[in-house]
mmCIF file of C-alpha atoms in Angstrom:
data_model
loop_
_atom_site.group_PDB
_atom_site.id
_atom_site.type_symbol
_atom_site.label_atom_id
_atom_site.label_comp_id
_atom_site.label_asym_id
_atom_site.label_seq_id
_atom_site.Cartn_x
_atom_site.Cartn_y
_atom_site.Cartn_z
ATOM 1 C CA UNK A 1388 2.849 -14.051 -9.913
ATOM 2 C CA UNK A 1389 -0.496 -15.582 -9.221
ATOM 3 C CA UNK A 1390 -3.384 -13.856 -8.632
ATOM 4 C CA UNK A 1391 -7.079 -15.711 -7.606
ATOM 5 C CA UNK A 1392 -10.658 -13.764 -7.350
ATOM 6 C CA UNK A 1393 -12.778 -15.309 -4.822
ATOM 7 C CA UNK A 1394 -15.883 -13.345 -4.175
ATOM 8 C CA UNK A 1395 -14.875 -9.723 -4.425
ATOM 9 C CA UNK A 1396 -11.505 -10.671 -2.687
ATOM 10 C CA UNK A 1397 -8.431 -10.175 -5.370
ATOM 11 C CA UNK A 1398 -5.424 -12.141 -4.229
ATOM 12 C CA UNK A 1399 -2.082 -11.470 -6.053
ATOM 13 C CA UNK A 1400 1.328 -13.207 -4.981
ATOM 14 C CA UNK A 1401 4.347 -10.762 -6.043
ATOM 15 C CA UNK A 1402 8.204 -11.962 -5.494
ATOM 16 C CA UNK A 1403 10.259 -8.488 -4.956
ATOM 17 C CA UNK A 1404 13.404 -10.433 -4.064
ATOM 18 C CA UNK A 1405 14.634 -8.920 -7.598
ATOM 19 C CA UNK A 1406 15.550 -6.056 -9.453
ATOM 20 C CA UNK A 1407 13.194 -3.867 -11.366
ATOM 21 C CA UNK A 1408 11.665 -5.338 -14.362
ATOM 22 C CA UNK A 1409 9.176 -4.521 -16.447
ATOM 23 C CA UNK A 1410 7.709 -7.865 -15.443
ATOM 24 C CA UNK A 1411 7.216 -6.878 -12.216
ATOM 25 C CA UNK A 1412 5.828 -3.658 -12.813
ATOM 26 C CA UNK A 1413 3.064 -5.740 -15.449
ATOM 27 C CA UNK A 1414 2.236 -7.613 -12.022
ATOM 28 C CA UNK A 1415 1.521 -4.794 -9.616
ATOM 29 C CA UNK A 1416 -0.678 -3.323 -13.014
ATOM 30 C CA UNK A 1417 -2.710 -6.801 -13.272
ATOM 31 C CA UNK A 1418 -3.380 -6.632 -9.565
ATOM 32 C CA UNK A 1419 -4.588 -3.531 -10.301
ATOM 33 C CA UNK A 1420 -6.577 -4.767 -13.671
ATOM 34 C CA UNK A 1421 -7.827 -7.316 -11.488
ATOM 35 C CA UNK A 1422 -9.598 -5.623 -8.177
ATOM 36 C CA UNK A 1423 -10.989 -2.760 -10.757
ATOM 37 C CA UNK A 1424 -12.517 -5.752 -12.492
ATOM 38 C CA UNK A 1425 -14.123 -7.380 -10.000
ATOM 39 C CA UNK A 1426 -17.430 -6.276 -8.200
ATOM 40 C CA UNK A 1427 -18.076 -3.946 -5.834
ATOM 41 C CA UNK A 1428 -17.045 -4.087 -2.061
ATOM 42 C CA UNK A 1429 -13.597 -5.021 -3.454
ATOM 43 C CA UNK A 1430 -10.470 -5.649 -1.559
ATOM 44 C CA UNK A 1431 -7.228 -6.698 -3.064
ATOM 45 C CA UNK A 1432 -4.407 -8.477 -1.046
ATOM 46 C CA UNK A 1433 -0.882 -8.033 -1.968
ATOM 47 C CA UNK A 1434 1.591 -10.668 -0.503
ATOM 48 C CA UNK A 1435 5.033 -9.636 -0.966
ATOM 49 C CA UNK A 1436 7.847 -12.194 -0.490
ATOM 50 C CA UNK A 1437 10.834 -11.347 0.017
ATOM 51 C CA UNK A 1438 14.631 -13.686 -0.231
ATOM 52 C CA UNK A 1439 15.543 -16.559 2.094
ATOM 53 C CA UNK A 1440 19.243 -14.478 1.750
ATOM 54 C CA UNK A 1441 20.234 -10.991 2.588
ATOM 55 C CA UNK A 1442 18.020 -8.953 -0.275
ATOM 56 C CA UNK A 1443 19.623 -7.237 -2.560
ATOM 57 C CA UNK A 1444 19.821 -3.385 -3.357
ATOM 58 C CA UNK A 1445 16.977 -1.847 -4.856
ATOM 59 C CA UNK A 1446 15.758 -1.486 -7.692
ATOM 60 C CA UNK A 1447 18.932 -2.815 -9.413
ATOM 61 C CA UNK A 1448 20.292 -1.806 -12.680
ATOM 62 C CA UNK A 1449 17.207 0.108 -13.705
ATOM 63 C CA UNK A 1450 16.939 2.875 -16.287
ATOM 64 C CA UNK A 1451 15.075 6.002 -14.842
ATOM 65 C CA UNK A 1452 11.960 5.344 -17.526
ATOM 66 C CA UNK A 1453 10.725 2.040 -15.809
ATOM 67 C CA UNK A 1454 11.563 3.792 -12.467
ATOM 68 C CA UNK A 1455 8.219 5.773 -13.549
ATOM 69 C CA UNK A 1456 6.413 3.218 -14.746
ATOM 70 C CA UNK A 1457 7.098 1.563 -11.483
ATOM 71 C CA UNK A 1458 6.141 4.670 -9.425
ATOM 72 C CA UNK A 1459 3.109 5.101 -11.766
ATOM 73 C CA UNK A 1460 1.973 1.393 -10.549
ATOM 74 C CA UNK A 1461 2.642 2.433 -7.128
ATOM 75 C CA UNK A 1462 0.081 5.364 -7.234
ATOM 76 C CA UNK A 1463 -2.073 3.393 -8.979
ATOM 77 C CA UNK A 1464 -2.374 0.718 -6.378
ATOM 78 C CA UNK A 1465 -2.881 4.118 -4.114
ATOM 79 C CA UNK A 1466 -5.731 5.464 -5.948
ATOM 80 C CA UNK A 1467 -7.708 2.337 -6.236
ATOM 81 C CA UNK A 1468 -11.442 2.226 -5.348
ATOM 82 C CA UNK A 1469 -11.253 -0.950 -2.693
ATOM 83 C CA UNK A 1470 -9.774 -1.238 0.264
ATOM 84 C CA UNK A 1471 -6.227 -2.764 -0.378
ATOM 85 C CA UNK A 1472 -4.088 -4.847 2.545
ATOM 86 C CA UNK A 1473 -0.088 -5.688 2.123
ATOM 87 C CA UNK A 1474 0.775 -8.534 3.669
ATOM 88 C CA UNK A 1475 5.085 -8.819 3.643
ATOM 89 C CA UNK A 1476 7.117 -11.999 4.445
ATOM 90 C CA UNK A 1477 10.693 -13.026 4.445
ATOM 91 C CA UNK A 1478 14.259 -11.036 4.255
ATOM 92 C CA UNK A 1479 12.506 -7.667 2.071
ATOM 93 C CA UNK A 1480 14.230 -4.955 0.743
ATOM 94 C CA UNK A 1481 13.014 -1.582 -0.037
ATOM 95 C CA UNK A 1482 10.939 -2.381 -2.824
ATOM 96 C CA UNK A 1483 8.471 -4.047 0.131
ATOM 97 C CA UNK A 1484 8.097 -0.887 1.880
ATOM 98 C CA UNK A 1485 7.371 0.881 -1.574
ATOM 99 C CA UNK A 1486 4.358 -1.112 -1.788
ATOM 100 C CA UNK A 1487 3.565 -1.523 1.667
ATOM 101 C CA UNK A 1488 3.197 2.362 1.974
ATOM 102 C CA UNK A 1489 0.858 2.555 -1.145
ATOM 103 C CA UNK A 1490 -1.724 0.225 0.671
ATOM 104 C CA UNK A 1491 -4.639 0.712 3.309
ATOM 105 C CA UNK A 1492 -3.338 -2.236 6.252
ATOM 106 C CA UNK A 1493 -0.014 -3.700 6.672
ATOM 107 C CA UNK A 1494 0.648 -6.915 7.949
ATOM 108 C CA UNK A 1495 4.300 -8.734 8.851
ATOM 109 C CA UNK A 1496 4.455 -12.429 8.858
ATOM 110 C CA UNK A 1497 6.736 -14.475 10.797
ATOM 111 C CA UNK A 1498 10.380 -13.802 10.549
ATOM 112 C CA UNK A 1499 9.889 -11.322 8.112
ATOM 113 C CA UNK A 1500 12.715 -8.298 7.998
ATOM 114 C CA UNK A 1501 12.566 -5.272 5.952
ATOM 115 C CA UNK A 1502 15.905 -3.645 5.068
ATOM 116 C CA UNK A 1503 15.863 -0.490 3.241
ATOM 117 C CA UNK A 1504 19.254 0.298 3.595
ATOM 118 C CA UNK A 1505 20.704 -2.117 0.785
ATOM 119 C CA UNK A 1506 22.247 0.681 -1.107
ATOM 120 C CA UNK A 1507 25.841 2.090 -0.257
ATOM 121 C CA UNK A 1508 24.701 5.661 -1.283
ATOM 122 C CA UNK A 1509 21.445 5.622 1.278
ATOM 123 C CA UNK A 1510 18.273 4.870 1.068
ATOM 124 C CA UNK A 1511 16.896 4.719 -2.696
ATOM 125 C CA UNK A 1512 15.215 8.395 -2.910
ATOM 126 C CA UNK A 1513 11.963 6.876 -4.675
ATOM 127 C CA UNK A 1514 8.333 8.250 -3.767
ATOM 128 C CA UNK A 1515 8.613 6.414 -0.871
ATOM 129 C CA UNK A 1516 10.241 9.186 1.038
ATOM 130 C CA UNK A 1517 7.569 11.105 0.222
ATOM 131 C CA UNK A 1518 4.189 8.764 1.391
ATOM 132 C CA UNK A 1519 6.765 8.156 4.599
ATOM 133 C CA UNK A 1520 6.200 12.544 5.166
ATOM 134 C CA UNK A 1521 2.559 11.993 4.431
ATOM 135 C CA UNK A 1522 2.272 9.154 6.993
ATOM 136 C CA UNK A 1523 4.192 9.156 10.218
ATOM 137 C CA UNK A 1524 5.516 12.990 9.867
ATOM 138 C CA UNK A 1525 8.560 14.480 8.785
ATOM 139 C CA UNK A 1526 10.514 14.034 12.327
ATOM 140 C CA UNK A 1527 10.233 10.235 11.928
ATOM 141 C CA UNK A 1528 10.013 10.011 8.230
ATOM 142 C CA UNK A 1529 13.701 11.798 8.508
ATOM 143 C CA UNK A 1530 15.112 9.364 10.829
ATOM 144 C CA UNK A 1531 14.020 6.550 8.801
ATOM 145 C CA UNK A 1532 15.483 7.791 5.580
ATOM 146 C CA UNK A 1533 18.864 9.497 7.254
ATOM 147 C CA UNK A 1534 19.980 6.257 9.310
ATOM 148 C CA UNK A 1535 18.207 3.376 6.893
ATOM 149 C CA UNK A 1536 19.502 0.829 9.377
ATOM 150 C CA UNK A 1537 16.295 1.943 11.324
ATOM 151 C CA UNK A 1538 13.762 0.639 9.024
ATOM 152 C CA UNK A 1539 13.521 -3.070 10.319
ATOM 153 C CA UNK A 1540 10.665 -4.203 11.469
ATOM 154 C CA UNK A 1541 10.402 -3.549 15.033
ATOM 155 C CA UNK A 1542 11.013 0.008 13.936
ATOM 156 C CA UNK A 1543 8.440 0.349 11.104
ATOM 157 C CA UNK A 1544 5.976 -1.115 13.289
ATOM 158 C CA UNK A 1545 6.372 1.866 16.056
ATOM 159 C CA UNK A 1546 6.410 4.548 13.472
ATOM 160 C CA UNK A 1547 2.782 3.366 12.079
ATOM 161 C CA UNK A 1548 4.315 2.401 8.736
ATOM 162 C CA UNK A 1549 3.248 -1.656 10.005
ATOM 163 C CA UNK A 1550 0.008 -2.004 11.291
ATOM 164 C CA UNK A 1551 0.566 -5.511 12.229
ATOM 165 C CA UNK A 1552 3.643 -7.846 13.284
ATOM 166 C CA UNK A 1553 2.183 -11.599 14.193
ATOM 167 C CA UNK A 1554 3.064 -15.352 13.771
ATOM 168 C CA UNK A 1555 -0.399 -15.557 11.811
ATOM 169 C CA UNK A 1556 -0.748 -13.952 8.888
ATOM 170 C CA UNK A 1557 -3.366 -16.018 7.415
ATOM 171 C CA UNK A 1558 -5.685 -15.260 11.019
ATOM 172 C CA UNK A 1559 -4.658 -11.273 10.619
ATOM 173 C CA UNK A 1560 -5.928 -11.329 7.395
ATOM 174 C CA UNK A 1561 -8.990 -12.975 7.960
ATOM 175 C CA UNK A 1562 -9.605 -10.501 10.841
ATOM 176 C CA UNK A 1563 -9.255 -7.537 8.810
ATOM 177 C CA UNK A 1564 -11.614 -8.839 5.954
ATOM 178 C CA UNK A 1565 -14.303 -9.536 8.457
ATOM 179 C CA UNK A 1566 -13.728 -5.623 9.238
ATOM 180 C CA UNK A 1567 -13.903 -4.143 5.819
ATOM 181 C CA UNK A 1568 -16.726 -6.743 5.446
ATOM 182 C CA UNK A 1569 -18.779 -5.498 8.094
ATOM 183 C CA UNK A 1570 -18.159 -2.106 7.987
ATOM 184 C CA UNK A 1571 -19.925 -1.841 4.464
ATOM 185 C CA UNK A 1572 -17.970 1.210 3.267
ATOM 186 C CA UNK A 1573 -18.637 2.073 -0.241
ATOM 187 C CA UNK A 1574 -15.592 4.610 -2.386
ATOM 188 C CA UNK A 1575 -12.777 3.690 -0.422
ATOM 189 C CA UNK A 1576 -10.649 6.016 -3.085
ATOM 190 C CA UNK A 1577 -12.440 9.169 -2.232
ATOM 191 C CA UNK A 1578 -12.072 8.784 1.589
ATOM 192 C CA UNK A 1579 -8.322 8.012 0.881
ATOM 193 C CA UNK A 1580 -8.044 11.121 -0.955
ATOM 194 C CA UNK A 1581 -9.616 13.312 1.404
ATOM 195 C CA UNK A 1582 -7.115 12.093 4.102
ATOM 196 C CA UNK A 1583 -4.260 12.160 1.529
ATOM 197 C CA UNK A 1584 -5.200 16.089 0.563
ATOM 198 C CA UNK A 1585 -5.424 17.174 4.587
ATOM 199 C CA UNK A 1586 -1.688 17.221 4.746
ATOM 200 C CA UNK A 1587 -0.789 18.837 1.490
ATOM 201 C CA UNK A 1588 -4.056 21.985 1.532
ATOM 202 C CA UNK A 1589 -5.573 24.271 3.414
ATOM 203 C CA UNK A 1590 -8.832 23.769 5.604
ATOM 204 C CA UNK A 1591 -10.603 25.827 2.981
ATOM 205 C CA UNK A 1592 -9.104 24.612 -0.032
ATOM 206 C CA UNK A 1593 -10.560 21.452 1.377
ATOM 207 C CA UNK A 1594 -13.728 22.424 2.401
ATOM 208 C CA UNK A 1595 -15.020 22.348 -1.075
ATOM 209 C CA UNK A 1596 -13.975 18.430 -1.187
ATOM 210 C CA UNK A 1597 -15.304 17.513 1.617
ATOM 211 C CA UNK A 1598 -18.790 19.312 1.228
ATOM 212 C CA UNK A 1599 -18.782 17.840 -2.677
ATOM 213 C CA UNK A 1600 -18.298 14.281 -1.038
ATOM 214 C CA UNK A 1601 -21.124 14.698 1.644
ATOM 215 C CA UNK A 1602 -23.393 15.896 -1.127
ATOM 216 C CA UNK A 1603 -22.702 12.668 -2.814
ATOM 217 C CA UNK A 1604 -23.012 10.235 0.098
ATOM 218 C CA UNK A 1605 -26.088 12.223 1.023
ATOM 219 C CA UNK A 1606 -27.941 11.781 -2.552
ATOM 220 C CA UNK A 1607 -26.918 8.045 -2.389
ATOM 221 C CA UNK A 1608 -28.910 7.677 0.619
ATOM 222 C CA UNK A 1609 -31.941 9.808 -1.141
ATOM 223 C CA UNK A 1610 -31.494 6.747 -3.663
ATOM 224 C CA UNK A 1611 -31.777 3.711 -1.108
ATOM 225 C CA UNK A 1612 -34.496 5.312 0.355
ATOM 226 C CA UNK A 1613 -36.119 6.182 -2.831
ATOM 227 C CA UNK A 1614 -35.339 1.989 -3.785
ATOM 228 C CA UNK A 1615 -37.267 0.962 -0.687
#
Protein backbone atom coordinates (compact mmCIF):
# COMPACT_ATOMS: atom_id res chain seq x y z
CA UNK A 1 0.00 0.00 0.00
CA UNK A 2 1.10 3.52 -0.64
CA UNK A 3 -0.47 6.33 0.49
CA UNK A 4 0.74 10.29 -0.52
CA UNK A 5 -0.78 13.68 1.16
CA UNK A 6 -0.77 16.42 -1.24
CA UNK A 7 -2.55 19.44 0.03
CA UNK A 8 -5.48 18.13 2.01
CA UNK A 9 -5.88 15.32 -0.67
CA UNK A 10 -5.00 11.69 1.06
CA UNK A 11 -4.20 9.17 -1.62
CA UNK A 12 -3.96 5.47 -0.55
CA UNK A 13 -3.34 2.52 -3.14
CA UNK A 14 -4.97 -0.83 -1.62
CA UNK A 15 -4.53 -4.37 -3.60
CA UNK A 16 -7.84 -6.50 -2.57
CA UNK A 17 -6.93 -9.22 -5.08
CA UNK A 18 -6.30 -11.31 -1.68
CA UNK A 19 -7.71 -12.83 1.18
CA UNK A 20 -8.31 -11.13 4.46
CA UNK A 21 -5.33 -10.20 6.39
CA UNK A 22 -4.69 -8.31 9.08
CA UNK A 23 -2.38 -6.42 6.76
CA UNK A 24 -4.96 -5.29 4.83
CA UNK A 25 -7.21 -4.31 7.40
CA UNK A 26 -3.84 -2.06 8.99
CA UNK A 27 -4.13 -0.35 5.39
CA UNK A 28 -7.76 0.68 5.19
CA UNK A 29 -6.95 1.94 9.22
CA UNK A 30 -3.79 4.12 7.96
CA UNK A 31 -5.94 5.59 5.24
CA UNK A 32 -8.03 6.37 7.82
CA UNK A 33 -5.01 7.64 10.29
CA UNK A 34 -4.02 9.53 7.41
CA UNK A 35 -7.15 11.86 6.09
CA UNK A 36 -8.00 12.43 10.06
CA UNK A 37 -4.46 13.75 10.14
CA UNK A 38 -4.38 15.98 7.61
CA UNK A 39 -6.09 19.52 7.52
CA UNK A 40 -9.29 20.50 7.06
CA UNK A 41 -11.33 20.36 3.73
CA UNK A 42 -10.01 16.76 3.55
CA UNK A 43 -10.74 14.20 0.97
CA UNK A 44 -9.25 10.78 0.86
CA UNK A 45 -9.07 8.63 -2.38
CA UNK A 46 -9.16 4.96 -2.19
CA UNK A 47 -7.94 3.08 -5.38
CA UNK A 48 -8.77 -0.45 -5.22
CA UNK A 49 -7.09 -2.89 -7.66
CA UNK A 50 -8.27 -5.74 -8.27
CA UNK A 51 -6.44 -9.31 -10.23
CA UNK A 52 -5.40 -9.46 -13.89
CA UNK A 53 -7.18 -13.29 -13.30
CA UNK A 54 -10.60 -14.32 -12.26
CA UNK A 55 -10.56 -12.96 -8.34
CA UNK A 56 -10.82 -15.16 -5.92
CA UNK A 57 -13.59 -15.81 -3.19
CA UNK A 58 -13.84 -13.50 -0.50
CA UNK A 59 -12.49 -12.97 2.25
CA UNK A 60 -10.64 -16.35 2.18
CA UNK A 61 -9.75 -18.47 5.04
CA UNK A 62 -10.57 -15.84 7.62
CA UNK A 63 -11.42 -16.37 11.29
CA UNK A 64 -14.69 -14.46 12.28
CA UNK A 65 -12.46 -11.99 14.77
CA UNK A 66 -10.59 -10.16 11.85
CA UNK A 67 -13.95 -10.35 9.95
CA UNK A 68 -14.78 -7.49 12.67
CA UNK A 69 -11.88 -5.82 12.63
CA UNK A 70 -12.36 -5.63 8.94
CA UNK A 71 -16.01 -4.47 9.23
CA UNK A 72 -14.88 -2.08 12.03
CA UNK A 73 -12.40 -0.43 9.26
CA UNK A 74 -15.21 -0.39 6.94
CA UNK A 75 -17.41 1.86 9.23
CA UNK A 76 -14.67 3.71 10.02
CA UNK A 77 -13.87 4.78 6.52
CA UNK A 78 -17.92 5.53 6.71
CA UNK A 79 -17.83 7.79 9.57
CA UNK A 80 -14.95 9.88 8.52
CA UNK A 81 -15.11 13.71 8.59
CA UNK A 82 -13.96 14.36 4.66
CA UNK A 83 -15.46 13.60 1.80
CA UNK A 84 -14.06 10.12 0.66
CA UNK A 85 -14.10 8.85 -3.32
CA UNK A 86 -13.42 4.93 -4.35
CA UNK A 87 -11.97 4.65 -7.36
CA UNK A 88 -12.00 0.48 -8.47
CA UNK A 89 -9.94 -1.09 -11.34
CA UNK A 90 -9.32 -4.49 -12.72
CA UNK A 91 -11.10 -8.14 -12.27
CA UNK A 92 -12.57 -7.17 -8.26
CA UNK A 93 -14.19 -9.35 -6.08
CA UNK A 94 -16.48 -8.59 -3.32
CA UNK A 95 -14.14 -7.14 -1.05
CA UNK A 96 -14.23 -3.95 -3.79
CA UNK A 97 -17.80 -3.43 -3.35
CA UNK A 98 -17.31 -3.63 0.56
CA UNK A 99 -15.34 -0.60 0.31
CA UNK A 100 -16.86 0.97 -2.51
CA UNK A 101 -20.23 1.11 -0.52
CA UNK A 102 -18.51 2.67 2.62
CA UNK A 103 -17.42 5.76 0.46
CA UNK A 104 -19.09 9.15 -0.73
CA UNK A 105 -18.37 8.76 -5.01
CA UNK A 106 -17.60 5.73 -6.91
CA UNK A 107 -15.68 5.61 -9.87
CA UNK A 108 -14.91 2.40 -12.42
CA UNK A 109 -11.86 2.52 -14.51
CA UNK A 110 -11.39 0.89 -17.71
CA UNK A 111 -12.04 -2.76 -17.97
CA UNK A 112 -12.72 -3.01 -14.53
CA UNK A 113 -15.35 -6.00 -13.40
CA UNK A 114 -16.71 -6.54 -10.06
CA UNK A 115 -17.79 -10.10 -9.20
CA UNK A 116 -19.39 -10.70 -5.98
CA UNK A 117 -20.46 -13.98 -6.60
CA UNK A 118 -16.99 -15.84 -6.01
CA UNK A 119 -18.36 -17.97 -3.30
CA UNK A 120 -20.24 -21.37 -4.01
CA UNK A 121 -22.56 -20.76 -0.96
CA UNK A 122 -23.73 -17.02 -2.29
CA UNK A 123 -22.79 -13.93 -1.82
CA UNK A 124 -20.48 -13.42 1.42
CA UNK A 125 -23.31 -12.10 4.01
CA UNK A 126 -20.86 -9.23 5.32
CA UNK A 127 -22.26 -5.60 6.18
CA UNK A 128 -22.37 -5.08 2.78
CA UNK A 129 -25.83 -6.44 2.41
CA UNK A 130 -26.80 -4.17 4.73
CA UNK A 131 -25.28 -0.45 3.27
CA UNK A 132 -26.72 -2.19 -0.23
CA UNK A 133 -30.64 -1.84 1.88
CA UNK A 134 -29.54 1.57 2.99
CA UNK A 135 -28.59 2.64 -0.57
CA UNK A 136 -30.50 1.49 -3.59
CA UNK A 137 -33.58 -0.16 -1.49
CA UNK A 138 -34.41 -3.47 -0.49
CA UNK A 139 -36.13 -4.54 -4.01
CA UNK A 140 -32.74 -4.08 -5.73
CA UNK A 141 -30.49 -4.67 -2.84
CA UNK A 142 -32.36 -8.33 -2.91
CA UNK A 143 -31.72 -9.00 -6.44
CA UNK A 144 -28.19 -8.19 -6.13
CA UNK A 145 -27.53 -10.42 -3.19
CA UNK A 146 -30.09 -13.46 -4.35
CA UNK A 147 -28.62 -13.84 -8.05
CA UNK A 148 -24.77 -12.45 -7.30
CA UNK A 149 -24.12 -12.96 -11.00
CA UNK A 150 -25.92 -9.49 -11.21
CA UNK A 151 -23.40 -7.45 -9.52
CA UNK A 152 -21.02 -6.65 -12.55
CA UNK A 153 -20.53 -3.54 -13.46
CA UNK A 154 -23.04 -2.53 -15.89
CA UNK A 155 -25.42 -3.63 -13.18
CA UNK A 156 -23.96 -1.79 -10.14
CA UNK A 157 -23.80 1.20 -12.14
CA UNK A 158 -27.84 1.22 -12.80
CA UNK A 159 -28.63 0.40 -9.25
CA UNK A 160 -26.64 3.70 -7.97
CA UNK A 161 -24.09 1.54 -6.17
CA UNK A 162 -21.36 3.16 -9.19
CA UNK A 163 -21.57 6.62 -9.68
CA UNK A 164 -19.22 6.55 -12.50
CA UNK A 165 -18.06 3.96 -15.34
CA UNK A 166 -15.36 5.86 -17.81
CA UNK A 167 -12.07 5.19 -19.75
CA UNK A 168 -10.59 8.13 -17.51
CA UNK A 169 -10.28 7.70 -14.20
CA UNK A 170 -7.57 10.06 -13.57
CA UNK A 171 -10.05 13.07 -15.51
CA UNK A 172 -13.20 11.69 -13.22
CA UNK A 173 -11.29 12.20 -10.38
CA UNK A 174 -10.04 15.43 -11.05
CA UNK A 175 -13.65 16.49 -11.85
CA UNK A 176 -15.00 15.47 -8.66
CA UNK A 177 -12.19 17.22 -6.56
CA UNK A 178 -12.82 20.45 -8.34
CA UNK A 179 -16.54 19.78 -6.93
CA UNK A 180 -15.86 19.07 -3.33
CA UNK A 181 -13.31 21.92 -3.83
CA UNK A 182 -15.68 24.42 -4.80
CA UNK A 183 -18.47 23.54 -2.98
CA UNK A 184 -16.63 24.45 0.39
CA UNK A 185 -18.62 22.06 2.60
CA UNK A 186 -17.35 21.86 6.04
CA UNK A 187 -18.46 18.23 8.47
CA UNK A 188 -18.97 16.00 5.75
CA UNK A 189 -19.56 13.17 8.69
CA UNK A 190 -22.53 14.87 10.16
CA UNK A 191 -24.36 15.39 6.80
CA UNK A 192 -23.56 11.65 6.09
CA UNK A 193 -25.14 10.74 9.22
CA UNK A 194 -28.17 12.63 8.90
CA UNK A 195 -28.82 10.90 5.50
CA UNK A 196 -27.63 7.54 6.95
CA UNK A 197 -30.29 7.95 10.11
CA UNK A 198 -33.41 8.99 7.54
CA UNK A 199 -33.78 5.39 6.59
CA UNK A 200 -33.37 3.67 9.89
CA UNK A 201 -35.79 6.62 12.34
CA UNK A 202 -38.64 8.35 12.44
CA UNK A 203 -39.22 12.04 11.14
CA UNK A 204 -39.36 13.02 14.79
CA UNK A 205 -36.78 10.98 16.19
CA UNK A 206 -34.84 12.94 13.64
CA UNK A 207 -36.01 16.18 14.08
CA UNK A 208 -33.94 16.66 17.11
CA UNK A 209 -30.69 15.91 14.80
CA UNK A 210 -31.40 17.90 12.34
CA UNK A 211 -32.45 21.07 14.44
CA UNK A 212 -29.07 20.29 16.75
CA UNK A 213 -27.05 20.45 13.36
CA UNK A 214 -28.70 23.77 12.08
CA UNK A 215 -28.01 25.26 15.48
CA UNK A 216 -24.45 24.45 14.89
CA UNK A 217 -24.02 25.58 11.28
CA UNK A 218 -25.98 28.64 12.33
CA UNK A 219 -23.52 29.67 15.37
CA UNK A 220 -20.57 28.99 12.94
CA UNK A 221 -21.81 31.62 10.78
CA UNK A 222 -22.40 34.02 14.06
CA UNK A 223 -18.49 33.24 14.28
CA UNK A 224 -17.37 34.31 10.62
CA UNK A 225 -19.34 37.17 10.95
CA UNK A 226 -18.19 37.97 14.35
CA UNK A 227 -14.23 37.30 12.62
CA UNK A 228 -14.97 39.95 10.00
Amino acid sequence: MHATISQTVVEADIDVARPLTPGLVAELADACDRVEDAGGGRVLVVRLTGSKDAPAAWPGPAQVHLVGKWENALRRLERLDALTVGIVAGRCNQACLEVLLATDHRVAGPGTTLDAGTRTDGMWPGTALYRLVQQVGLATARRLVLFPGETGVPALHAAGVLDEVTQDAGAALAAVLKRAADSAGTEPALRRRLLLDAGTVSFEEALGSHLAACDRALRRIDLTEDGK
